[in-house]
Amino acid sequence: FQPAPDLPQDARTTALYRFHEGAGDVLKDSSGNNHHGKIIGAKWVKADAPAPPVNFAIELDSSPRTGLPLKDMDTSGPLTVEAYVTLHRVPVRPNGYWHFLGITGLDLRVQHSHAGSGVMWAATSHQGTPKTDLGADAELDRRTHVAVVSTGTEIQLYLDGKLMQAKKLAPAAKKTMPAQIFLGHANFAGRIDEIRISKAARYSVDFK
């Protein structure tokens, strides 16, 4: 099973980046909320198969973060961060981790693993104290739909529509705060060609 290769926009969508531009330094938000971003230190390439209808991606190779601001967004309640990502290599620094996508309070990353390919997808919620971490084995050079969901009481990690792990969150006070999406991090090497941020817990079980 593969989720839809071109993530749709709906009433729950806060930001949607489809990477249809194929050139330039602007990453356009297709949600209608105008959360456009500027690409720094990355290059446009063809998306990995199976590609979306307009098959462009950005290649991140030890790139600095690209900030995409979301102002006055409540990040303490339900939230979903998802993307199509192709990981090219195991990061070179042992016992480290490399965030590639996140929003204030919830992020996705890759990190070293002692099993499988030697690398794993991971997610962290900073919505409670202490923070909550999840992880699942990653496969190199394969376009993968990665999603992290926070229900407000639980964090869940999905790979290609399959629920891999879930944990309860520590209590957190509800608050509104300036939020920011970040994209890319030093030592992360891979491609991203779809991103959707939703102010909702989109998934609760394996989805189709």
XYZ file of C-alpha atoms in Angstrom:
208
model
C 0.000 0.000 0.000
C 1.113 3.528 -0.834
C -0.714 6.724 0.212
C -1.728 9.066 -2.610
C 1.459 10.275 -4.367
C 0.145 13.851 -4.511
C -1.163 14.822 -1.057
C -4.545 16.613 -1.310
C -5.618 19.905 0.244
C -8.695 20.005 2.492
C -10.172 22.038 5.358
C -7.710 20.499 7.852
C -4.619 21.523 5.862
C -2.481 24.288 7.359
C 0.386 24.099 4.847
C 0.914 21.993 1.710
C 4.133 21.904 -0.314
C 3.888 19.912 -3.563
C 7.259 20.930 -5.050
C 5.700 21.597 -8.458
C 7.949 24.593 -9.145
C 11.012 22.636 -10.302
C 13.216 25.753 -10.237
C 13.914 28.900 -8.247
C 14.285 29.494 -4.518
C 10.605 29.789 -3.516
C 8.727 26.794 -2.081
C 5.037 27.549 -2.606
C 2.282 26.670 -0.161
C -0.699 25.158 -2.026
C -3.032 25.209 0.994
C -4.258 28.728 0.302
C -2.778 29.958 3.599
C 0.274 31.592 1.950
C 2.948 29.949 4.110
C 5.517 30.183 1.334
C 9.174 29.444 2.093
C 12.595 30.156 0.665
C 14.884 27.287 -0.337
C 18.436 27.644 0.972
C 21.313 25.314 0.135
C 19.248 22.720 -1.765
C 18.750 21.940 -5.460
C 15.815 20.889 -7.630
C 15.867 17.340 -9.052
C 13.426 14.808 -10.493
C 11.392 13.021 -7.805
C 12.049 9.346 -7.104
C 9.601 6.752 -8.435
C 6.722 6.360 -7.903
C 6.652 10.091 -8.476
C 3.693 12.469 -8.077
C 2.074 13.835 -11.282
C 4.478 16.800 -11.359
C 7.640 14.980 -10.446
C 10.085 17.422 -8.857
C 11.848 17.216 -5.511
C 14.548 19.080 -3.650
C 17.820 17.380 -2.865
C 19.150 18.042 0.627
C 22.787 17.157 1.243
C 24.180 18.628 4.461
C 21.956 21.650 3.780
C 21.095 24.365 6.298
C 17.524 24.562 7.487
C 14.922 26.285 5.363
C 12.485 28.076 7.672
C 8.828 28.309 6.663
C 7.066 30.518 9.235
C 3.617 29.779 10.624
C 2.559 32.547 12.985
C 0.342 32.185 16.064
C -0.454 28.513 15.552
C -1.509 26.388 18.514
C 0.847 23.377 18.505
C -0.366 21.755 21.729
C -3.382 19.903 20.299
C -3.910 17.509 17.369
C -1.259 17.875 14.654
C 0.021 15.852 11.683
C 3.360 16.307 9.899
C 3.863 14.123 6.807
C 6.122 13.953 3.766
C 7.472 11.805 0.979
C 11.181 11.324 1.662
C 13.999 9.354 0.012
C 16.995 8.764 2.280
C 20.255 8.367 0.340
C 22.824 7.354 2.919
C 23.449 6.658 6.571
C 24.628 9.884 8.250
C 28.365 9.822 8.835
C 28.506 10.749 12.506
C 27.872 7.721 14.771
C 25.215 7.923 17.489
C 23.805 11.146 16.058
C 20.467 12.231 14.646
C 19.439 14.548 11.830
C 16.099 16.338 11.697
C 14.773 16.781 8.172
C 11.247 18.097 8.762
C 9.307 19.508 11.660
C 7.098 22.155 13.148
C 7.424 23.750 16.554
C 6.615 20.938 18.994
C 6.734 17.975 16.565
C 9.517 16.779 14.249
C 10.778 13.969 12.024
C 14.400 12.857 11.720
C 16.763 10.026 10.806
C 19.246 8.515 13.213
C 21.680 5.625 13.560
C 20.330 2.204 14.393
C 22.063 -1.027 15.442
C 19.723 -3.112 13.261
C 18.657 -3.415 9.632
C 20.165 -0.800 7.313
C 21.849 0.958 10.224
C 19.477 3.910 10.083
C 15.944 4.558 11.294
C 13.094 7.019 10.873
C 12.293 8.721 14.157
C 9.850 11.267 15.539
C 9.818 13.451 18.635
C 7.076 15.393 20.364
C 8.079 18.329 22.561
C 4.458 18.965 23.510
C 4.865 17.508 27.000
C 7.593 17.145 29.613
C 9.571 14.969 29.212
C 9.675 14.783 25.392
C 8.452 11.592 23.671
C 10.435 9.659 21.005
C 9.419 6.995 18.443
C 11.436 5.039 15.855
C 11.236 2.455 13.034
C 13.805 0.983 10.613
C 14.469 2.924 7.394
C 15.294 1.669 3.901
C 17.845 3.569 1.820
C 17.046 4.885 -1.685
C 13.313 4.207 -1.395
C 10.625 6.899 -1.626
C 8.734 6.568 1.663
C 5.655 8.291 3.048
C 6.556 9.257 6.626
C 3.939 10.724 8.984
C 3.956 11.687 12.648
C 0.645 12.354 14.366
C 0.004 13.960 17.722
C -3.512 13.535 19.069
C -2.746 15.775 22.036
C -2.498 12.718 24.304
C -0.530 10.320 22.069
C 2.178 10.432 19.375
C 2.139 7.975 16.438
C 4.641 7.168 13.661
C 3.430 5.854 10.278
C 5.463 4.523 7.339
C 3.660 4.086 3.994
C 0.323 4.073 5.783
C 1.272 1.517 8.439
C 1.245 2.424 12.130
C 4.736 1.537 13.382
C 4.708 2.782 16.977
C 2.622 4.857 19.390
C 3.266 6.296 22.847
C 1.313 8.340 25.357
C 2.328 11.978 25.777
C 3.047 13.710 29.046
C 0.468 16.411 29.894
C 1.092 19.815 28.338
C -0.560 23.177 28.824
C -2.567 24.407 25.821
C -1.016 27.545 24.418
C -0.698 29.585 21.262
C 2.851 30.343 20.181
C 4.713 31.487 17.063
C 5.332 28.283 15.117
C 7.809 27.507 12.360
C 8.244 24.666 9.913
C 11.853 23.715 9.266
C 13.154 21.697 6.334
C 16.613 20.154 6.148
C 19.510 19.886 8.585
C 23.292 19.516 8.429
C 24.355 15.932 7.516
C 20.918 14.858 6.253
C 21.248 13.474 2.709
C 18.042 12.796 0.822
C 15.125 14.090 -1.236
C 11.741 15.488 -0.241
C 8.922 15.983 -2.764
C 5.658 16.345 -0.778
C 4.944 17.942 2.622
C 1.620 18.473 4.375
C 1.043 20.022 7.818
C -2.434 19.571 9.299
C -4.024 20.973 12.446
C -5.681 17.603 13.020
C -4.815 13.997 13.874
C -5.329 12.668 10.344
C -4.609 9.012 11.076
C -5.400 6.716 14.001
C -4.878 3.226 12.509
C -3.304 1.829 9.313
C -4.824 3.941 6.550
C -5.694 3.506 2.894
